[in-house]
XYZ file of C-alpha atoms in Angstrom:
576
model
C -4.947 -11.909 -16.491
C -3.225 -15.257 -17.259
C -1.581 -17.049 -14.434
C 1.907 -18.069 -14.858
C 4.679 -19.258 -12.648
C 7.040 -16.547 -13.517
C 6.489 -13.055 -13.515
C 8.454 -12.377 -16.814
C 7.237 -13.360 -20.304
C 10.191 -15.740 -20.787
C 13.145 -17.441 -19.327
C 15.635 -14.948 -21.173
C 14.126 -11.890 -19.645
C 13.801 -13.864 -16.395
C 17.711 -14.674 -16.403
C 18.882 -11.054 -17.129
C 16.592 -9.938 -14.125
C 18.042 -12.576 -11.813
C 21.716 -11.295 -12.926
C 20.700 -7.725 -12.348
C 19.097 -8.512 -8.969
C 22.000 -10.667 -7.851
C 24.254 -7.666 -8.572
C 21.949 -5.569 -6.298
C 21.582 -7.695 -3.349
C 25.003 -7.535 -1.530
C 24.801 -3.603 -1.495
C 21.186 -3.763 -0.438
C 22.045 -6.255 2.242
C 25.203 -4.340 3.763
C 22.789 -1.015 3.658
C 20.132 -2.965 5.865
C 22.791 -4.293 8.327
C 24.317 -0.871 8.530
C 21.071 0.600 9.638
C 19.999 -2.582 11.794
C 23.169 -2.498 13.663
C 22.484 1.007 15.098
C 18.749 0.191 15.876
C 17.647 -2.017 18.486
C 14.349 -3.533 19.640
C 13.273 -3.441 23.186
C 13.952 -7.196 23.522
C 17.295 -6.922 22.432
C 17.673 -3.960 24.956
C 16.306 -6.044 27.889
C 18.402 -9.027 26.718
C 21.571 -6.764 26.900
C 20.710 -5.737 30.394
C 23.114 -8.700 31.591
C 25.938 -7.723 29.210
C 28.962 -5.370 30.090
C 27.926 -1.926 29.418
C 30.715 -1.163 26.936
C 29.834 -4.028 24.549
C 27.028 -2.447 22.832
C 28.718 0.930 21.705
C 31.637 -1.405 20.492
C 29.342 -3.379 18.427
C 27.451 -0.259 16.911
C 30.909 1.606 16.304
C 32.808 -1.364 14.529
C 29.728 -2.995 13.036
C 28.738 0.495 11.414
C 32.381 1.171 9.983
C 32.386 -2.561 8.717
C 28.956 -2.334 6.879
C 29.514 1.059 5.831
C 32.819 0.031 3.873
C 31.152 -2.890 2.288
C 28.380 -0.864 1.293
C 30.458 1.539 -0.500
C 32.685 -1.113 -2.103
C 29.741 -2.957 -3.635
C 27.857 0.125 -4.767
C 29.457 0.305 -8.324
C 28.279 -3.438 -8.903
C 24.650 -2.711 -7.514
C 24.548 0.410 -9.878
C 25.387 -2.023 -12.892
C 22.727 -4.279 -11.662
C 20.307 -1.422 -11.324
C 20.879 -0.487 -14.965
C 19.953 -4.190 -15.666
C 16.932 -4.530 -13.521
C 15.123 -1.278 -13.699
C 14.118 -1.392 -17.416
C 12.788 -4.907 -17.130
C 10.108 -3.961 -14.831
C 8.122 -2.521 -17.523
C 7.626 -5.946 -19.037
C 7.156 -7.739 -15.570
C 3.663 -9.171 -14.567
C 2.541 -7.657 -11.358
C 2.756 -11.129 -9.368
C 4.459 -14.580 -9.261
C 2.080 -17.764 -9.110
C 2.834 -20.828 -7.503
C 0.648 -23.820 -7.973
C 1.164 -27.075 -5.917
C -1.068 -30.178 -6.285
C -2.497 -30.744 -2.768
C -1.333 -33.996 -0.927
C -4.728 -34.464 0.123
C -7.312 -33.857 -2.767
C -10.356 -33.375 -0.653
C -8.389 -30.477 0.736
C -8.616 -28.464 -2.547
C -12.132 -28.099 -2.615
C -15.196 -27.494 -0.275
C -15.988 -31.271 -0.273
C -19.540 -32.156 -0.580
C -20.779 -28.464 -1.708
C -21.991 -29.835 -4.954
C -24.161 -32.276 -3.199
C -25.579 -30.494 -0.400
C -25.624 -26.967 -1.886
C -24.195 -25.838 1.845
C -20.568 -25.065 2.777
C -18.639 -22.821 5.029
C -15.730 -20.651 3.839
C -13.052 -19.238 5.990
C -11.126 -16.603 5.281
C -8.214 -14.887 7.212
C -6.131 -11.495 6.930
C -2.903 -10.736 8.950
C -0.251 -7.835 8.740
C 3.091 -9.442 9.147
C 5.507 -6.398 8.824
C 7.913 -8.551 6.943
C 10.039 -5.664 5.829
C 13.848 -5.500 5.407
C 15.266 -5.894 8.890
C 16.406 -2.677 9.121
C 13.160 -1.129 8.708
C 11.045 -3.674 10.599
C 13.058 -2.474 13.454
C 11.415 0.736 13.578
C 8.261 -1.189 14.370
C 10.051 -2.797 17.239
C 10.209 -5.997 15.247
C 13.705 -7.700 14.046
C 15.024 -10.873 12.214
C 12.598 -10.915 9.303
C 13.761 -14.197 7.790
C 13.365 -15.984 11.307
C 9.657 -14.404 11.712
C 8.689 -15.367 8.145
C 9.525 -19.170 8.905
C 7.882 -19.014 12.548
C 4.892 -17.138 11.079
C 4.448 -19.760 8.243
C 4.704 -22.622 10.758
C 2.233 -21.077 13.053
C -0.135 -20.343 10.352
C 0.082 -24.126 9.146
C -0.249 -25.312 12.657
C -3.305 -23.381 13.283
C -5.279 -24.161 10.105
C -4.159 -27.739 9.756
C -5.761 -29.115 13.132
C -9.178 -30.481 13.214
C -12.111 -28.209 13.694
C -12.712 -29.077 17.306
C -16.333 -28.505 18.642
C -16.571 -29.428 22.394
C -20.043 -29.769 23.929
C -19.839 -30.196 27.614
C -23.365 -30.862 29.330
C -21.738 -31.054 32.913
C -23.000 -28.395 35.264
C -19.647 -27.839 36.711
C -18.083 -27.023 33.412
C -17.279 -23.158 33.482
C -14.908 -21.296 31.187
C -13.567 -22.325 27.831
C -11.464 -25.266 26.864
C -8.903 -24.001 24.729
C -7.808 -26.604 21.891
C -4.264 -25.331 21.980
C -4.010 -26.751 25.577
C -6.182 -29.355 26.241
C -6.866 -32.133 23.877
C -4.341 -31.443 20.933
C -1.102 -33.013 20.755
C 1.564 -30.611 21.555
C 5.329 -29.889 20.670
C 7.755 -27.354 21.315
C 7.042 -24.726 18.623
C 9.835 -22.821 17.019
C 9.962 -19.275 19.071
C 10.861 -16.144 18.255
C 11.987 -13.381 20.813
C 9.896 -13.637 23.894
C 7.232 -15.868 22.168
C 7.090 -19.370 24.074
C 3.894 -21.406 23.409
C 3.060 -24.991 22.384
C 0.861 -25.838 19.154
C -0.060 -28.964 17.494
C 2.592 -30.643 15.103
C 1.352 -30.423 11.442
C 2.737 -33.909 10.836
C 0.690 -35.286 13.623
C -2.281 -33.389 12.242
C -2.136 -35.547 8.828
C -2.899 -38.608 10.711
C -6.330 -37.193 11.428
C -9.264 -36.241 9.387
C -8.189 -32.635 8.579
C -11.710 -31.541 7.866
C -13.265 -33.429 10.800
C -15.127 -31.732 13.807
C -15.178 -33.321 17.157
C -18.203 -33.183 19.499
C -17.613 -34.248 23.275
C -20.682 -34.663 25.492
C -19.471 -36.234 28.636
C -22.131 -37.331 31.355
C -22.879 -35.101 34.384
C -21.297 -37.222 36.966
C -19.078 -39.803 35.537
C -15.838 -39.627 33.756
C -15.411 -41.965 30.511
C -12.269 -42.443 28.497
C -11.725 -40.477 25.181
C -12.454 -43.339 22.598
C -13.860 -43.156 19.354
C -17.465 -43.297 20.702
C -16.592 -39.943 22.621
C -15.237 -38.327 19.421
C -17.276 -38.946 16.426
C -15.555 -37.572 13.330
C -17.676 -35.612 11.132
C -16.932 -33.722 7.869
C -17.112 -30.218 8.438
C -18.168 -29.166 5.184
C -20.856 -31.904 4.297
C -22.436 -31.354 7.663
C -22.275 -27.741 8.446
C -26.093 -27.840 8.816
C -25.844 -30.615 11.187
C -23.425 -28.509 13.162
C -25.788 -25.604 13.364
C -28.370 -27.760 14.430
C -26.168 -29.308 17.052
C -25.399 -25.656 18.478
C -29.116 -24.858 18.650
C -29.911 -28.084 20.531
C -27.395 -27.397 22.994
C -26.762 -23.673 23.737
C -23.754 -24.369 25.687
C -22.002 -25.445 22.410
C -21.030 -21.796 21.356
C -19.330 -20.880 24.619
C -17.663 -24.479 25.229
C -15.643 -23.715 21.997
C -14.569 -20.226 22.948
C -17.364 -18.549 20.793
C -19.560 -15.891 22.350
C -23.090 -15.085 21.221
C -23.880 -11.419 21.451
C -26.292 -9.658 18.926
C -26.303 -11.493 15.731
C -22.687 -12.555 15.520
C -21.003 -15.371 16.894
C -17.328 -14.233 17.668
C -14.133 -15.576 19.355
C -10.720 -14.416 20.610
C -8.490 -17.395 19.643
C -5.055 -18.626 20.508
C -4.938 -20.482 16.969
C -5.874 -19.463 13.349
C -9.077 -21.106 12.381
C -9.158 -24.396 11.347
C -9.544 -24.945 7.439
C -8.819 -21.583 6.252
C -9.669 -21.555 2.537
C -8.343 -18.058 1.371
C -5.487 -16.155 3.614
C -4.393 -12.614 2.855
C -1.329 -11.370 4.040
C -0.227 -7.687 4.323
C 3.337 -6.262 4.336
C 5.405 -9.286 2.908
C 7.753 -6.883 1.373
C 10.821 -8.657 1.580
C 11.240 -11.273 -1.195
C 13.292 -13.730 0.575
C 10.409 -13.896 3.297
C 7.991 -14.364 0.742
C 9.694 -17.235 -0.692
C 9.707 -18.901 2.812
C 6.157 -18.353 3.648
C 5.413 -19.942 0.109
C 7.386 -22.930 1.022
C 5.662 -23.500 4.093
C 2.352 -22.596 3.132
C 2.274 -24.601 -0.024
C 1.724 -27.639 2.204
C -1.956 -26.441 2.753
C -2.594 -24.026 -0.068
C -2.306 -25.199 -3.706
C -2.457 -21.661 -5.217
C -0.392 -18.798 -4.005
C 0.306 -15.273 -5.350
C 3.349 -13.723 -3.950
C 5.666 -10.675 -4.975
C 2.554 -8.640 -6.001
C 3.024 -5.195 -7.147
C 5.329 -3.104 -9.363
C 8.741 -2.060 -9.122
C 10.792 1.355 -10.549
C 9.005 3.659 -13.037
C 5.710 2.967 -14.417
C 3.383 4.264 -17.251
C 1.681 7.401 -16.358
C -1.708 7.017 -14.151
C -0.584 3.624 -13.004
C 1.721 4.825 -10.000
C 2.839 7.967 -8.805
C 6.515 7.666 -8.294
C 9.474 5.271 -8.248
C 8.626 1.882 -6.604
C 11.357 0.365 -4.142
C 8.845 -2.209 -2.843
C 5.944 -4.096 -4.172
C 2.426 -3.978 -2.624
C 3.240 -6.427 0.386
C 0.229 -8.296 -0.542
C 0.328 -12.169 -0.418
C -2.690 -14.412 -1.090
C -2.799 -18.381 -0.576
C -5.839 -20.450 -1.586
C -7.195 -23.699 -1.333
C -9.244 -23.020 -4.572
C -7.932 -22.725 -7.926
C -7.395 -19.246 -9.081
C -9.118 -18.556 -12.394
C -8.497 -14.896 -13.000
C -6.360 -12.406 -10.995
C -5.701 -8.523 -11.392
C -3.657 -6.048 -9.498
C -3.907 -2.029 -9.687
C -1.685 0.282 -8.142
C -2.688 3.072 -6.277
C -1.798 6.227 -8.175
C -2.241 8.880 -5.157
C 0.510 7.705 -2.632
C 2.557 10.166 -0.922
C 5.380 10.569 1.243
C 7.127 7.207 2.550
C 3.876 5.198 1.507
C 4.826 6.001 -2.144
C 8.035 3.861 -2.068
C 5.769 0.918 -1.978
C 3.321 -0.243 -4.726
C 0.229 -0.469 -2.482
C -2.844 -1.446 -4.481
C -5.581 -3.948 -4.798
C -5.440 -7.600 -5.837
C -8.555 -9.170 -7.010
C -9.120 -12.869 -7.758
C -11.672 -15.248 -9.060
C -11.561 -18.600 -7.575
C -13.140 -21.962 -8.519
C -15.131 -23.735 -5.889
C -16.602 -26.809 -7.822
C -19.799 -27.334 -9.642
C -23.366 -27.477 -8.354
C -26.029 -30.185 -9.100
C -26.992 -28.149 -12.203
C -23.203 -28.697 -13.272
C -22.930 -24.813 -13.073
C -19.352 -23.625 -11.976
C -19.510 -22.212 -8.693
C -17.197 -19.430 -8.078
C -15.994 -16.756 -5.478
C -14.506 -13.296 -5.686
C -11.829 -12.220 -3.119
C -10.079 -9.026 -3.085
C -7.491 -7.787 -0.740
C -5.813 -4.324 -0.432
C -3.502 -2.091 1.836
C -4.479 1.621 2.120
C -2.266 4.671 2.496
C -0.875 4.684 6.190
C 0.047 8.021 7.678
C -2.602 9.589 10.173
C -4.226 12.754 9.262
C -4.492 11.852 5.615
C -8.073 10.377 5.322
C -8.739 12.290 2.061
C -6.074 10.071 0.379
C -7.616 6.721 1.749
C -10.945 8.031 0.519
C -10.038 8.350 -2.766
C -8.291 5.012 -2.544
C -11.521 3.485 -1.396
C -13.147 4.771 -4.467
C -10.570 3.322 -6.707
C -10.909 -0.212 -4.803
C -14.801 -0.188 -5.439
C -14.401 0.686 -8.951
C -11.744 -1.738 -9.701
C -13.699 -4.446 -8.142
C -16.808 -3.523 -10.048
C -14.649 -3.618 -13.359
C -13.169 -6.811 -12.768
C -16.065 -8.548 -11.645
C -17.983 -7.259 -14.840
C -15.071 -8.410 -16.911
C -14.934 -12.010 -15.615
C -18.584 -12.662 -14.947
C -19.964 -15.656 -16.960
C -23.518 -16.503 -17.454
C -23.330 -20.237 -16.473
C -21.668 -19.342 -13.176
C -22.988 -19.072 -9.601
C -21.021 -16.382 -7.207
C -21.258 -17.774 -3.703
C -19.064 -14.974 -1.899
C -17.398 -11.636 -2.600
C -15.058 -10.815 0.170
C -12.870 -7.743 0.671
C -10.384 -7.466 3.339
C -6.926 -5.896 4.250
C -5.074 -3.396 6.266
C -7.172 -0.367 5.697
C -4.972 1.993 8.031
C -8.009 3.637 9.864
C -10.356 2.418 12.415
C -14.239 2.834 13.460
C -13.471 4.987 16.660
C -10.840 7.562 16.092
C -12.456 10.991 15.455
C -9.468 11.518 13.085
C -11.060 8.851 10.680
C -14.545 10.102 10.575
C -14.247 10.827 6.656
C -13.185 7.152 6.125
C -15.897 5.690 8.526
C -18.450 7.155 6.600
C -17.400 6.008 3.255
C -19.957 4.137 0.774
C -17.815 1.225 0.742
C -19.634 0.128 4.110
C -22.930 0.323 2.276
C -21.739 -2.153 -0.216
C -19.938 -4.402 1.935
C -20.936 -5.543 5.253
C -18.539 -5.309 8.243
C -19.583 -7.728 10.913
C -17.737 -5.885 13.624
C -19.533 -2.457 12.917
C -22.448 -1.248 14.620
C -22.439 2.185 12.442
C -20.025 4.913 11.399
C -17.918 5.602 14.510
C -19.387 2.907 16.636
C -17.964 -0.544 17.136
C -20.088 -3.647 18.441
C -19.486 -3.894 22.189
C -17.529 -7.138 21.802
C -15.064 -6.010 19.236
C -11.368 -5.653 20.153
C -8.733 -3.584 18.382
C -6.133 -5.021 15.972
C -3.253 -2.684 16.235
C -0.977 -3.428 19.022
C 1.197 -0.726 20.817
C 4.756 -1.330 19.428
C 6.767 -0.448 22.637
C 5.159 -3.078 24.570
C 5.363 -5.795 22.071
C 7.339 -8.049 24.299
C 5.776 -7.438 27.622
C 4.715 -10.726 29.541
C 0.776 -9.827 29.053
C 1.159 -9.907 25.161
C 4.175 -12.159 24.452
C 2.453 -15.624 23.845
C -0.837 -16.497 22.171
C -2.479 -17.417 25.638
C -1.469 -14.247 27.299
C -2.301 -12.087 24.680
C -5.851 -13.519 24.388
C -6.329 -13.030 28.068
C -5.223 -9.334 27.226
C -7.825 -8.718 24.740
C -10.497 -10.035 26.803
C -9.826 -7.783 29.651
C -10.817 -3.996 29.220
C -8.233 -2.605 31.491
C -5.259 -4.526 29.773
C -6.584 -3.475 26.236
C -5.942 0.124 27.207
C -2.089 -0.509 28.029
C -1.518 -2.662 24.933
C -4.062 -1.808 22.132
C -3.198 1.398 20.118
C -5.805 4.152 21.407
C -8.189 6.218 19.011
C -6.296 9.171 17.276
C -7.828 12.648 18.230
C -8.817 15.110 15.636
C -6.495 18.073 15.409
C -7.864 20.917 18.009
C -10.719 18.778 19.476
C -10.485 17.100 22.829
C -10.606 13.195 22.394
C -13.699 11.882 24.582
C -13.425 8.182 24.447
C -15.220 5.910 25.133
C -18.980 7.199 25.273
C -20.417 6.476 28.629
C -21.461 2.896 29.093
C -19.470 1.887 26.183
C -16.248 -0.549 26.420
C -12.791 0.704 25.564
C -11.919 -1.233 22.367
C -9.017 0.660 20.533
C -7.950 0.692 16.961
C -9.334 -2.052 14.722
C -7.601 -1.318 11.362
C -7.750 -4.758 9.756
C -11.029 -5.578 8.186
C -12.718 -8.522 6.341
C -15.850 -7.433 4.884
C -18.284 -9.429 2.692
C -21.013 -8.437 0.106
C -24.396 -10.170 -0.502
C -25.722 -8.073 -3.395
C -23.070 -9.331 -5.856
C -23.659 -13.114 -5.267
C -26.165 -15.099 -6.999
C -29.754 -14.770 -5.974
C -30.408 -18.325 -4.784
C -27.309 -17.981 -2.284
C -28.035 -17.002 1.413
C -25.096 -16.023 3.524
C -24.838 -15.712 7.121
C -22.013 -15.217 9.728
C -20.805 -18.272 11.364
C -17.843 -16.941 13.127
C -15.744 -13.769 13.705
C -12.153 -14.486 15.075
C -9.484 -12.353 16.457
C -6.428 -14.508 16.595
C -3.481 -14.280 18.851
C -1.221 -17.095 17.583
C 1.296 -14.419 16.148
C 2.066 -12.650 19.493
C 5.533 -11.437 19.278
C 5.725 -11.940 15.510
C 3.784 -8.970 14.363
C 2.243 -5.754 15.662
C -1.071 -6.643 14.398
C -3.709 -9.036 15.268
C -4.824 -11.257 12.581
C -8.769 -11.535 11.810
C -10.757 -14.086 10.667
C -14.335 -14.549 9.238
C -16.441 -18.102 8.510
C -19.324 -17.658 6.124
C -22.106 -20.204 5.794
C -23.481 -20.433 2.609
C -26.564 -22.020 1.396
C -27.821 -22.407 -2.152
C -31.237 -23.132 -3.008
C -31.122 -25.883 -5.622
C -34.683 -25.238 -6.689
C -34.043 -21.684 -7.867
C -30.606 -22.446 -9.463
C -31.567 -21.711 -12.750
C -33.376 -18.345 -11.984
């Protein structure tokens, strides 16, 4: 599908749609506030403990009456707006596209790939729960617009920092030196709720080489000032092979930057988003204003953004099952130009999930050209599956659709003069790999096509994995209300049991979890998978890092995940 900024075919239709939506918004907002005034988060409840006990009932009583009257007064105007808005959805494209020329050209592509045939690609995925404020409160989250701004700023602060790698040869060194609290410049970050932390200022980061890699190797018994000779700047993309050699020569390199090497996968629990994320997928960005706020913030780092993805109202048969009040909630930001994009809506949603146009977004991005002047591309797919527990059959059918749609998209857009270097599938799958209730999904064939670096097998996680779904009632407790506290909590098995959602038992069967001598992990429902069978034969892929990200503590009820893939292309066989 051709990418255009507007979701509508021309300005006239877009104008009528804007008028219709403007008529709907006041009534929608008053209804949202009517529900929100009656529903408090645990953070708001704790903040009100110091208030007079009669203030809250008065606030609910008078607020409910006021917003209900305003809702009724604006309902006729909203009905007129609906008559304009709903029919136009039949000609609406399923996403809006924002293209921004990056301020630093080298950030738009994986620099040096065309010369060396080596590159590292970084992907991240996060469920943000950016619903209308009243609905988000049922997940113990509020202030959707403020959260959207804070989340966007946190992401930019994380990904725009230098890729710091600290090699410490001192035998007295123990533990991880966190870049967020050690050598990075810090400022007071915008806070929401109980979240109080410090992160690097993106404006200060622009004075540095954003693709740099910092190696620090102090002497055993002496202290040296931190100068240019102590911190040589290396291009992380051009020298990914040199970094790997450095890590091999010094086995302490991994642990000193927070990475732990267990089995075949380096992994990290990080208080920051990975540096230099290439493609970012977000879920549950349902609110349009929140999507625009994220776009305005993230466009500083990502030149290509797809938002407001999905369909609304009634759709043709076999496309969506019912009237859609919300879009898919998917949001994609890419440093690479998007060549093709396609969205599909799941037709089998049920219950409350059927109100949203959940589905699959597939994109093809341009990386550059190789030494043979062939285009180098990648495929990226993101989805959000059916949510209610105990309905695994629906999710399995949706997974079948996902694999079918991905195959069709790649077959339709594959060109003979292109090399494919990655094929990634990510999103909120709404099932985990430890719950007995999710056995059907855990054995799905999608895991035969795509590799899950966190998975040891059906129903069994690797021992270092952490869950990604937080317990909503405890989102603002001290152990999880800052990135650093949440990081420590995820590293402690006893604390994980308190704050990570536990496995879901199967009806009529007792839950035995974990198995003997296995750690307690909890529900991991956010995935980043990759496939090797669909990339070019001359490409070799290895996992460079898996990351569980705590930077959004207090801002969402999910833990974002990241994946860094190292791709090496054999130039001698590029024409095979």
